[in-house]
Amino acid sequence: MLASVLTLGGIGLFAAVALGIAAKKFAVEVDPRELAILEVLPGANCGACGLPGCGGYAKAIVDGSMSPNLCTPGGTECIEKIAHIMGVEAISTDPQVAVVCCQGDNNKAGLKYRYLGFEDCNAAQKIADGPKTCPGGCLGLGSCVRACPFDAIEITVEGLAVINRQKCTGCQKCVASCPRSVIKMTPLTATTHVLCNSTDKGGVVRKYCQVGCIGCQICKKAAPESYLIENFLARVDYETAKDAEVAVEKCPTKCIRDFSTGYPEAAVLLRRRCRQKNRNRRLERMGVKAMNLKTFKGGLHPPDGKHYSAAKAIEICPLSEELVIPLAQHIGAPAEACVEVGTLVKKGTLIATARGFVSVPIHASTSGEVIAIEPRLHPMGKALPAIVIKPDGEDRWDENLSGADPDELSADDLKDRILAAGIVGMGGATFPAHVKLSPPPEKQIDTLILNGVECEPYLTADHRMMLEETERILDGIDILCKVLGIERAIIGIEANKPDAIEKMSREAAARNIEVQALEVKYPQGAEKQLIDAITGRQVPSGTLPMEVGVVVHNVGTAAAISDAIRLGRPLVERVVSITGPGIKNPKNLLVRIGTSLQFLVDYCEGLNGEAAKIIMGGPMMGQTQLSLEPPAIRGTSGLLIFREQDLPRLEAGPCIRCGRCIGACPIHLQPTTIAAYARLDLFDEAAEYHPLDCIECGCCTYICPATLPLVQSIRYAKAAIMAKKRTL
Amino acid sequence: MENQLYLSSSPHIHSGETTDKVMRKVIYALLPACAVAVYFFGLPALMVLLLCTLGCVAAEALSCKLQGRSMTLSDGSAALTGILLGLNLPPSSPWWLALFGAAIAILIGKQVYGGLGYNPFNPALVARVVLLISFPVQMTRWTSTAPLGSGIDAVTTATPLGAMKTAVMLTGKLPELAHSGFGNYLVGNMAGSLGEVSAIALLLGGFYLLWKRIISWHIPVAFIGSVLVIGGLFWAISPDKYPNPLFHLLTGGLLLGALFMATDMVTSPVTGKGMLIFGFGCGLLTVLIRLFGGYPEGVSFAILLMNAATPLIDRFCRPKIYGQVEVEG
């Protein structure tokens, strides 16, 4: 008994003495003023001063590297106290408060589409510049709510960010988080603000918003010193403002509000309840019920949906009234227009020249007159420069185009002709073909792989090409082999196209080109996966296939190259599968570049019911469209229409750590881990899991039982990491 | 005025396999074991199962309400936890034990961590272990089987593992039941927790889950395999003192644990390699506890200990990423 008491007591005593000595000996000298300042600072670690934490700021004040008046959250009182500690005079800053310059909630402002996916403004902004029609309006998906360290922002039931002026400390975190810069910093003393952020003309604003500023100048007339009008948008000039509130009543759209008299109506709601209600309302408004059309078996064999159009022979799509040919149709720099409004062109006439090495020229898809060169709605979801041609109906080829016998041309001549014809990868990625054919001399290319996999569900354009244009494809392969100076070419085709395998094998036999049948498995047609499947080589992370001696081209590209050389015809048309349950009569069409999607749908006898999703490309990687107005471009492999009942159900739940996304990822990433970090904006942590290697095939999202938008979160992380890399 | 089209990031189709469907399939897989339990232990078994399930569902609803979260009952995870807990209790459990266990499982085992997906430990096992430590008398009062309609009265008896432990401690030798009666163990005609008695019913459910790809083979194979190999080693060293591996396999909660508890996705590693390590750890700990520990049965402790190791295993078993290769030449 006594022994144990003594032992324990002894150990305790020894430890205490040792700690005491250590504390004295290794004590770190801290300036007492630093501690005093730290005591005064609010301790929110918000970063408003420009440093990551209050500790760092306190230190910076003491060593004189920073001024004591930078802590906006602390306000005047805090600044005075710091000044007192430092023994200097307080230089007060005007306290600032954030204001959301938008009143266009879901009842008052129009949407250009219904957004599905990752609930984050920055992520939504990447899809056709955000769902709100107004380019400056609040998206209401809460990026600012997450950024605010003071819990001062709420999203109202109707989807609008509202700032609690009592809680806001002016730290500006929300300003940085908003992709549309709709949150502005204003002096706390100013209570009258223009709550609009749209710089569109009045008539345009009226079309999409009931409460937008139309630039009518009435406020400026009522209080000339208080208002400035720039770009059809009034704003309060806080420096000189005087009696700004007199304009509140006069504003015809009620976009000027005086906060001292009880705005916002939606004041402060219990956030949790609000967010919940908000989501339910939004889903309800979108007409979403528990939809789950199909039950698929596990694994990575999405139902291929190819039956809609696989048996339909390629038809030539007739000429439409107008062709809209965008200048950006390929990866790399957009082409530069070399014609003017009024120029008469023939089919194949050069209308835009390549800008730089990774770029290609663009040609007229029919004969006619250039009637406009202006921004038009692009499949990317925004208006981008395009050349508009009014066809003369004769569809005559340019006489200056002439073909040649590839056997009489050198490899360099062939490459020049391929560039001049504007050939890009026809699988959908639209990478300029000549770039792939120009490996640096130290890279030995030994294998050409032709991609006839077409693993995207629904699409059948390549399948039909292989059946109907076998000869052109094989001729193109011969030309490609000659350009690369190699003997070995392998065509990879998935086993679900036995007819194509049979036909290609038979015709290729005479030419010493191999056909390799592949297991049906998405995403087998992704370049790196295809190389792995056929050659067993892995393309090192961050490099191109030429690193392992392989060049991959789509079968459609090979056919286009054959035309470019033998007939001298540039790339002005392509095969597009117009398909999906939303199309009355699905078809494979040979389409002139620039034909509007609406025209294609009409030619396929129109929609089969009401379209809920218009997808350019396949269902796994395709891009949703704002309308049927955009044209088919060089990368348009398919046009897929889904109706409401064909869409999967959406409500995301928590990750149950089932690991399916890891098993499904062809790059063997951990999608759920990356996505979890991305949702928290922890990009450095996310970067450790190699998101930049993601090929965005969509397998993880497809398989996720919690229906989390994994790829979208990864894309979001990728963009943030790339942006960070660029600024370093 | 508003556009009725949806825009979203790709992909635009989904496999259709959602969390609630996964949970439902696991529940289907447990039905044979439930049926056998009710057959051998009669109405008290049905009572225990129902009380646990209703208790868990009620606790989940209550906690969603209190936390102001949306109702998560439809994902089926609470009902599944309830059934698993029921299968982990003795047939003679009093009603309050079942309800208390259900509350522990959902409130302490799951919701305090943030609900489905965030709990580090298998909720049903947390409850079982809490009950085992708090109410050892009720939790180890086993009854013999009394098949429905047979007219036999259930009498208090020991589980095969319990009887073995007692005999080894008293005599240093294995009792007779460690060498015979395997046919009864196979169908479930022995004393034990509701769900652990019938090897056949459990295997049936396990194969269903494997066939539907709800679980992968890694954890069950590593878990059962390591018990057989390690148990077999001891048996080979001293067949008088240590039971043969088949006895390990068929008695106690090994199959229930390996097929349904250790494979819980939330609390097990996400990669195949990690699952193998996890399964091996479970197997090793189970054998050690059974042969050398104070408790006759070690499956629940083994799984909980390995649950704690899961984040560490995940950290060291990241998949090898495509393209992380040396450049040739």
PDB file of C-alpha atoms in Angstrom, chain A residues 106 109-116 127-128 207-208 272 276 285-286 288 292 294-296 302 457 528 532 537-541 547 610-615 618-622 624-627 642 644 647-649 654-660 662 666-670 688-690 693 698 701-707 711-712 715, chain B residues 1-25 64-72 74-75 77 114-120 209 211-216 263-272 275 307 310-311 314-315 317-329:
ATOM      1  CA  ASN A 106     -36.889  32.537 -58.288  1.00  0.00           C
ATOM      2  CA  ALA A 109     -36.229  36.564 -62.285  1.00  0.00           C
ATOM      3  CA  GLY A 110     -36.239  34.120 -65.175  1.00  0.00           C
ATOM      4  CA  LEU A 111     -34.137  31.011 -65.547  1.00  0.00           C
ATOM      5  CA  LYS A 112     -32.572  29.982 -68.810  1.00  0.00           C
ATOM      6  CA  TYR A 113     -32.485  26.363 -67.701  1.00  0.00           C
ATOM      7  CA  ARG A 114     -33.133  24.126 -64.734  1.00  0.00           C
ATOM      8  CA  TYR A 115     -29.903  23.258 -63.009  1.00  0.00           C
ATOM      9  CA  LEU A 116     -29.199  19.812 -61.651  1.00  0.00           C
ATOM     10  CA  ILE A 127     -22.577  25.184 -67.017  1.00  0.00           C
ATOM     11  CA  ALA A 128     -23.675  27.665 -69.689  1.00  0.00           C
ATOM     12  CA  LYS A 207     -37.598  40.376 -70.326  1.00  0.00           C
ATOM     13  CA  TYR A 208     -35.994  38.317 -67.584  1.00  0.00           C
ATOM     14  CA  ARG A 272     -31.556  24.839 -41.694  1.00  0.00           C
ATOM     15  CA  GLN A 276     -34.510  22.213 -46.609  1.00  0.00           C
ATOM     16  CA  ARG A 285     -41.046  23.539 -59.164  1.00  0.00           C
ATOM     17  CA  MET A 286     -38.968  21.483 -61.532  1.00  0.00           C
ATOM     18  CA  VAL A 288     -39.330  16.251 -60.055  1.00  0.00           C
ATOM     19  CA  ASN A 292     -36.433   5.895 -61.820  1.00  0.00           C
ATOM     20  CA  LYS A 294     -34.690   1.736 -65.563  1.00  0.00           C
ATOM     21  CA  THR A 295     -32.980  -0.601 -63.209  1.00  0.00           C
ATOM     22  CA  PHE A 296     -29.613  -1.543 -64.554  1.00  0.00           C
ATOM     23  CA  PRO A 302     -24.550   1.163 -69.114  1.00  0.00           C
ATOM     24  CA  PRO A 457     -24.279   4.635 -75.205  1.00  0.00           C
ATOM     25  CA  LYS A 528      -5.632   6.001 -72.716  1.00  0.00           C
ATOM     26  CA  ASP A 532      -3.994   0.033 -72.520  1.00  0.00           C
ATOM     27  CA  ARG A 537       1.045   0.210 -72.417  1.00  0.00           C
ATOM     28  CA  GLN A 538       0.192   2.869 -69.860  1.00  0.00           C
ATOM     29  CA  VAL A 539       0.489   6.469 -70.911  1.00  0.00           C
ATOM     30  CA  PRO A 540       2.321   8.229 -68.061  1.00  0.00           C
ATOM     31  CA  SER A 541       0.274  10.717 -66.102  1.00  0.00           C
ATOM     32  CA  GLU A 547       5.100   9.087 -75.082  1.00  0.00           C
ATOM     33  CA  GLU A 610     -41.619  17.090 -74.541  1.00  0.00           C
ATOM     34  CA  ALA A 611     -37.843  17.355 -74.316  1.00  0.00           C
ATOM     35  CA  ALA A 612     -36.438  17.625 -70.795  1.00  0.00           C
ATOM     36  CA  LYS A 613     -32.769  17.327 -71.638  1.00  0.00           C
ATOM     37  CA  ILE A 614     -31.008  18.033 -74.918  1.00  0.00           C
ATOM     38  CA  ILE A 615     -27.560  16.484 -74.988  1.00  0.00           C
ATOM     39  CA  GLY A 618     -23.512  10.765 -75.604  1.00  0.00           C
ATOM     40  CA  PRO A 619     -25.216  10.403 -72.229  1.00  0.00           C
ATOM     41  CA  MET A 620     -22.004   9.767 -70.291  1.00  0.00           C
ATOM     42  CA  MET A 621     -19.923  12.740 -71.423  1.00  0.00           C
ATOM     43  CA  GLY A 622     -22.194  14.867 -73.582  1.00  0.00           C
ATOM     44  CA  THR A 624     -26.571  19.671 -72.122  1.00  0.00           C
ATOM     45  CA  GLN A 625     -27.961  22.403 -74.348  1.00  0.00           C
ATOM     46  CA  LEU A 626     -29.983  25.505 -73.601  1.00  0.00           C
ATOM     47  CA  SER A 627     -32.156  24.984 -76.664  1.00  0.00           C
ATOM     48  CA  PHE A 642     -34.410  12.664 -73.129  1.00  0.00           C
ATOM     49  CA  GLU A 644     -38.793  13.835 -68.212  1.00  0.00           C
ATOM     50  CA  LEU A 647     -34.117  11.006 -66.593  1.00  0.00           C
ATOM     51  CA  PRO A 648     -32.707   9.282 -63.521  1.00  0.00           C
ATOM     52  CA  ARG A 649     -33.852  10.455 -60.122  1.00  0.00           C
ATOM     53  CA  PRO A 654     -24.574  10.886 -47.989  1.00  0.00           C
ATOM     54  CA  CYS A 655     -21.692   8.736 -49.256  1.00  0.00           C
ATOM     55  CA  ILE A 656     -22.018   5.252 -47.788  1.00  0.00           C
ATOM     56  CA  ARG A 657     -18.395   4.439 -48.548  1.00  0.00           C
ATOM     57  CA  CYS A 658     -19.352   1.501 -50.723  1.00  0.00           C
ATOM     58  CA  GLY A 659     -16.233   1.953 -52.852  1.00  0.00           C
ATOM     59  CA  ARG A 660     -18.038   1.403 -56.146  1.00  0.00           C
ATOM     60  CA  ILE A 662     -13.163   3.413 -56.915  1.00  0.00           C
ATOM     61  CA  PRO A 666     -10.732   3.589 -65.162  1.00  0.00           C
ATOM     62  CA  ILE A 667      -7.868   5.676 -63.743  1.00  0.00           C
ATOM     63  CA  HIS A 668      -8.203   4.049 -60.284  1.00  0.00           C
ATOM     64  CA  LEU A 669      -8.789   7.324 -58.504  1.00  0.00           C
ATOM     65  CA  GLN A 670     -10.816   7.707 -55.317  1.00  0.00           C
ATOM     66  CA  GLU A 688      -3.087  14.712 -53.250  1.00  0.00           C
ATOM     67  CA  TYR A 689      -5.595  12.315 -54.766  1.00  0.00           C
ATOM     68  CA  HIS A 690      -4.613  13.192 -58.355  1.00  0.00           C
ATOM     69  CA  ASP A 693      -5.646  12.567 -63.983  1.00  0.00           C
ATOM     70  CA  GLY A 698     -18.647   9.794 -65.560  1.00  0.00           C
ATOM     71  CA  THR A 701     -21.417   9.349 -60.871  1.00  0.00           C
ATOM     72  CA  TYR A 702     -23.198   6.693 -62.899  1.00  0.00           C
ATOM     73  CA  ILE A 703     -22.535   3.998 -60.324  1.00  0.00           C
ATOM     74  CA  CYS A 704     -22.886   6.046 -57.100  1.00  0.00           C
ATOM     75  CA  PRO A 705     -25.770   4.687 -54.967  1.00  0.00           C
ATOM     76  CA  ALA A 706     -25.917   7.992 -53.085  1.00  0.00           C
ATOM     77  CA  THR A 707     -26.346   9.673 -56.525  1.00  0.00           C
ATOM     78  CA  VAL A 711     -17.514  14.035 -61.599  1.00  0.00           C
ATOM     79  CA  GLN A 712     -18.876  17.525 -61.331  1.00  0.00           C
ATOM     80  CA  ARG A 715     -14.195  18.998 -62.356  1.00  0.00           C
TER      81      ARG A 715
ATOM     82  CA  MET B   1     -41.072  32.598 -69.625  1.00  0.00           C
ATOM     83  CA  GLU B   2     -38.977  29.945 -67.985  1.00  0.00           C
ATOM     84  CA  ASN B   3     -37.098  27.348 -69.907  1.00  0.00           C
ATOM     85  CA  GLN B   4     -38.262  23.873 -68.994  1.00  0.00           C
ATOM     86  CA  LEU B   5     -35.035  22.158 -69.987  1.00  0.00           C
ATOM     87  CA  TYR B   6     -32.616  20.691 -67.502  1.00  0.00           C
ATOM     88  CA  LEU B   7     -28.932  21.462 -67.737  1.00  0.00           C
ATOM     89  CA  SER B   8     -26.388  19.562 -65.749  1.00  0.00           C
ATOM     90  CA  SER B   9     -22.894  18.276 -65.802  1.00  0.00           C
ATOM     91  CA  SER B  10     -22.432  14.865 -67.459  1.00  0.00           C
ATOM     92  CA  PRO B  11     -23.182  11.972 -67.088  1.00  0.00           C
ATOM     93  CA  HIS B  12     -26.900  12.091 -67.749  1.00  0.00           C
ATOM     94  CA  ILE B  13     -27.794   8.510 -66.944  1.00  0.00           C
ATOM     95  CA  HIS B  14     -27.537   6.537 -63.735  1.00  0.00           C
ATOM     96  CA  SER B  15     -27.225   2.871 -62.911  1.00  0.00           C
ATOM     97  CA  GLY B  16     -30.437   3.001 -60.880  1.00  0.00           C
ATOM     98  CA  GLU B  17     -28.738   1.264 -57.970  1.00  0.00           C
ATOM     99  CA  THR B  18     -29.406   3.670 -55.115  1.00  0.00           C
ATOM    100  CA  THR B  19     -28.676   3.532 -51.391  1.00  0.00           C
ATOM    101  CA  ASP B  20     -32.193   2.498 -50.465  1.00  0.00           C
ATOM    102  CA  LYS B  21     -32.085  -0.355 -52.946  1.00  0.00           C
ATOM    103  CA  VAL B  22     -28.757  -1.545 -51.585  1.00  0.00           C
ATOM    104  CA  MET B  23     -30.134  -1.538 -48.046  1.00  0.00           C
ATOM    105  CA  ARG B  24     -33.289  -3.320 -49.154  1.00  0.00           C
ATOM    106  CA  LYS B  25     -31.276  -6.081 -50.767  1.00  0.00           C
ATOM    107  CA  CYS B  64     -33.921  13.418 -37.447  1.00  0.00           C
ATOM    108  CA  LYS B  65     -36.712  15.406 -35.885  1.00  0.00           C
ATOM    109  CA  LEU B  66     -34.545  16.699 -33.042  1.00  0.00           C
ATOM    110  CA  GLN B  67     -31.724  17.682 -35.383  1.00  0.00           C
ATOM    111  CA  GLY B  68     -34.083  19.257 -37.867  1.00  0.00           C
ATOM    112  CA  ARG B  69     -32.759  17.091 -40.680  1.00  0.00           C
ATOM    113  CA  SER B  70     -34.800  15.619 -43.459  1.00  0.00           C
ATOM    114  CA  MET B  71     -36.236  12.193 -42.690  1.00  0.00           C
ATOM    115  CA  THR B  72     -33.791   9.483 -43.618  1.00  0.00           C
ATOM    116  CA  SER B  74     -36.587   5.815 -46.575  1.00  0.00           C
ATOM    117  CA  ASP B  75     -32.951   4.862 -47.102  1.00  0.00           C
ATOM    118  CA  SER B  77     -30.484   1.835 -43.091  1.00  0.00           C
ATOM    119  CA  GLY B 114     -23.673  12.644 -38.321  1.00  0.00           C
ATOM    120  CA  GLY B 115     -25.860   9.784 -39.509  1.00  0.00           C
ATOM    121  CA  LEU B 116     -25.485   7.326 -42.340  1.00  0.00           C
ATOM    122  CA  GLY B 117     -22.066   7.307 -43.919  1.00  0.00           C
ATOM    123  CA  TYR B 118     -20.218   8.963 -41.066  1.00  0.00           C
ATOM    124  CA  ASN B 119     -20.297   6.390 -38.267  1.00  0.00           C
ATOM    125  CA  PRO B 120     -16.903   4.796 -37.693  1.00  0.00           C
ATOM    126  CA  LEU B 209     -25.373 -10.395 -51.762  1.00  0.00           C
ATOM    127  CA  TRP B 211     -24.469 -12.358 -56.721  1.00  0.00           C
ATOM    128  CA  LYS B 212     -26.110  -8.930 -56.601  1.00  0.00           C
ATOM    129  CA  ARG B 213     -22.667  -7.392 -56.109  1.00  0.00           C
ATOM    130  CA  ILE B 214     -23.745  -5.633 -52.944  1.00  0.00           C
ATOM    131  CA  ILE B 215     -20.672  -6.997 -51.213  1.00  0.00           C
ATOM    132  CA  SER B 216     -17.410  -8.168 -52.698  1.00  0.00           C
ATOM    133  CA  THR B 263     -19.008  -6.123 -44.869  1.00  0.00           C
ATOM    134  CA  ASP B 264     -20.932  -3.028 -43.745  1.00  0.00           C
ATOM    135  CA  MET B 265     -19.694  -0.536 -46.346  1.00  0.00           C
ATOM    136  CA  VAL B 266     -19.599   2.486 -44.121  1.00  0.00           C
ATOM    137  CA  THR B 267     -17.248   0.965 -41.572  1.00  0.00           C
ATOM    138  CA  SER B 268     -14.980  -1.151 -43.759  1.00  0.00           C
ATOM    139  CA  PRO B 269     -12.177  -0.161 -46.140  1.00  0.00           C
ATOM    140  CA  VAL B 270     -13.024   0.897 -49.676  1.00  0.00           C
ATOM    141  CA  THR B 271     -10.336  -0.877 -51.685  1.00  0.00           C
ATOM    142  CA  GLY B 272      -9.938  -4.595 -52.317  1.00  0.00           C
ATOM    143  CA  MET B 275     -10.681  -5.239 -47.385  1.00  0.00           C
ATOM    144  CA  ASN B 307     -13.574  -0.711 -37.711  1.00  0.00           C
ATOM    145  CA  THR B 310     -10.354   1.291 -41.167  1.00  0.00           C
ATOM    146  CA  PRO B 311      -9.259   4.912 -41.763  1.00  0.00           C
ATOM    147  CA  ASP B 314      -7.675   3.161 -46.270  1.00  0.00           C
ATOM    148  CA  ARG B 315      -4.816   5.578 -45.976  1.00  0.00           C
ATOM    149  CA  CYS B 317      -4.181   1.024 -49.391  1.00  0.00           C
ATOM    150  CA  ARG B 318      -4.811   3.679 -51.987  1.00  0.00           C
ATOM    151  CA  PRO B 319      -5.303   2.202 -55.431  1.00  0.00           C
ATOM    152  CA  LYS B 320      -2.437   2.489 -57.885  1.00  0.00           C
ATOM    153  CA  ILE B 321      -3.347   5.211 -60.301  1.00  0.00           C
ATOM    154  CA  TYR B 322      -3.258   4.658 -64.051  1.00  0.00           C
ATOM    155  CA  GLY B 323      -0.317   6.382 -65.652  1.00  0.00           C
ATOM    156  CA  GLN B 324       1.804   6.593 -62.518  1.00  0.00           C
ATOM    157  CA  VAL B 325       4.500   4.643 -64.338  1.00  0.00           C
ATOM    158  CA  GLU B 326       8.096   5.176 -65.187  1.00  0.00           C
ATOM    159  CA  VAL B 327       8.669   6.620 -68.628  1.00  0.00           C
ATOM    160  CA  GLU B 328      10.487   4.035 -70.681  1.00  0.00           C
ATOM    161  CA  GLY B 329      13.814   4.841 -72.256  1.00  0.00           C
TER     162      GLY B 329
END
